[in-house]
């Protein structure tokens, strides 16, 4: 039996603008994970996802189904014509459609477990897992920037810029740990729909949206330096500025704004929505002293769950 897992993720700075080539910063949320287990079977490839209440044979699955697509890509990438009989069970602690990268984590975990089962451990590099996950993300997201699969596969904070021929993927130093509360509005929102709607707006008002995206990119650049130098208060202020630009993009929501406002009123250094928006999660930067008060304010103002994640030193 083989197990593999991959973490959830948050976008610290630059969501949406990153689709248009601006830099962004993301980090893994290691305490919520997707896990895939592969066991040998007598016949066929069986895909089981208890959280989604599904169990299906690969040969009968809709090829656009995320798990089936992952398996088809793995088969193509390994050059194996016929996959050996196996049962793949996927579970996830990451809520779906919540901005925490559940789809990318499920694909990455599945890719790792299956590739190990196939004895192709040579493929088990973050770069390979990320590239495979990206192919599957394209089915679901239309035009993903590549940041979600990158942070989930490398499992470290990254500065990311979409560019040809290779994306810029840079780890950076975290001089002072960032303590973040991640609060779920409980409202589900599909990345693909929100990304598509931003595209429509960008097509209709390209100059205004280009200026907003450039603003987000500049915030991400400044934030990277602030994180590297340990200027926590500035990181918080920049989160606030980024949230305001996301409001201008119309990707915030009443629920997200209420949580951002509640966090800041309770003393958070800064807060913003994280991920595609229109639902899902927001993040608030806190110190240990204020954590309890901000958590309470979030729960009182509609958060369904609040978890703490700490972004600490990075291997640079
Ligand atoms: C989703 O986590 C981040 C977005 O910028 C989409 C993407 O980068 O693919 C909204």
Short mmCIF file of C-alpha atoms and ligand atoms in Angstrom, two decimals, residues 9 11 15-16 18-19 141 143-148 191 195 275-276, ligand 1:
data_model
loop_
_atom_site.label_atom_id
_atom_site.label_comp_id
_atom_site.label_asym_id
_atom_site.label_seq_id
_atom_site.Cartn_x
_atom_site.Cartn_y
_atom_site.Cartn_z
CA UNK A 9 -2.25 26.69 -0.17
CA UNK A 11 -2.17 33.26 -1.91
CA UNK A 15 -4.13 36.50 -7.11
CA UNK A 16 -5.77 37.17 -10.49
CA UNK A 18 -0.71 36.59 -11.63
CA UNK A 19 -2.80 35.18 -14.50
CA UNK A 141 -9.51 26.43 -14.50
CA UNK A 143 -6.27 29.66 -17.80
CA UNK A 144 -4.49 28.87 -14.56
CA UNK A 145 -1.34 30.89 -13.90
CA UNK A 146 0.49 27.87 -12.51
CA UNK A 147 0.93 29.26 -9.00
CA UNK A 148 -1.37 26.75 -7.27
CA UNK A 191 -12.05 29.50 -9.49
CA UNK A 195 -11.18 33.89 -13.38
CA UNK A 275 -7.50 32.79 -3.84
CA UNK A 276 -10.07 33.45 -6.51
C1 LIG B 1 -6.23 30.89 -7.53
O1 LIG B 1 -5.64 30.28 -6.39
C2 LIG B 1 -5.37 32.03 -7.97
C3 LIG B 1 -5.88 32.76 -9.22
O2 LIG B 1 -4.94 33.82 -9.46
C4 LIG B 1 -5.96 31.85 -10.41
C5 LIG B 1 -4.61 31.39 -10.93
O3 LIG B 1 -3.59 32.01 -10.61
O4 LIG B 1 -4.59 30.42 -11.69
C6 LIG B 1 -7.23 33.40 -8.98
#
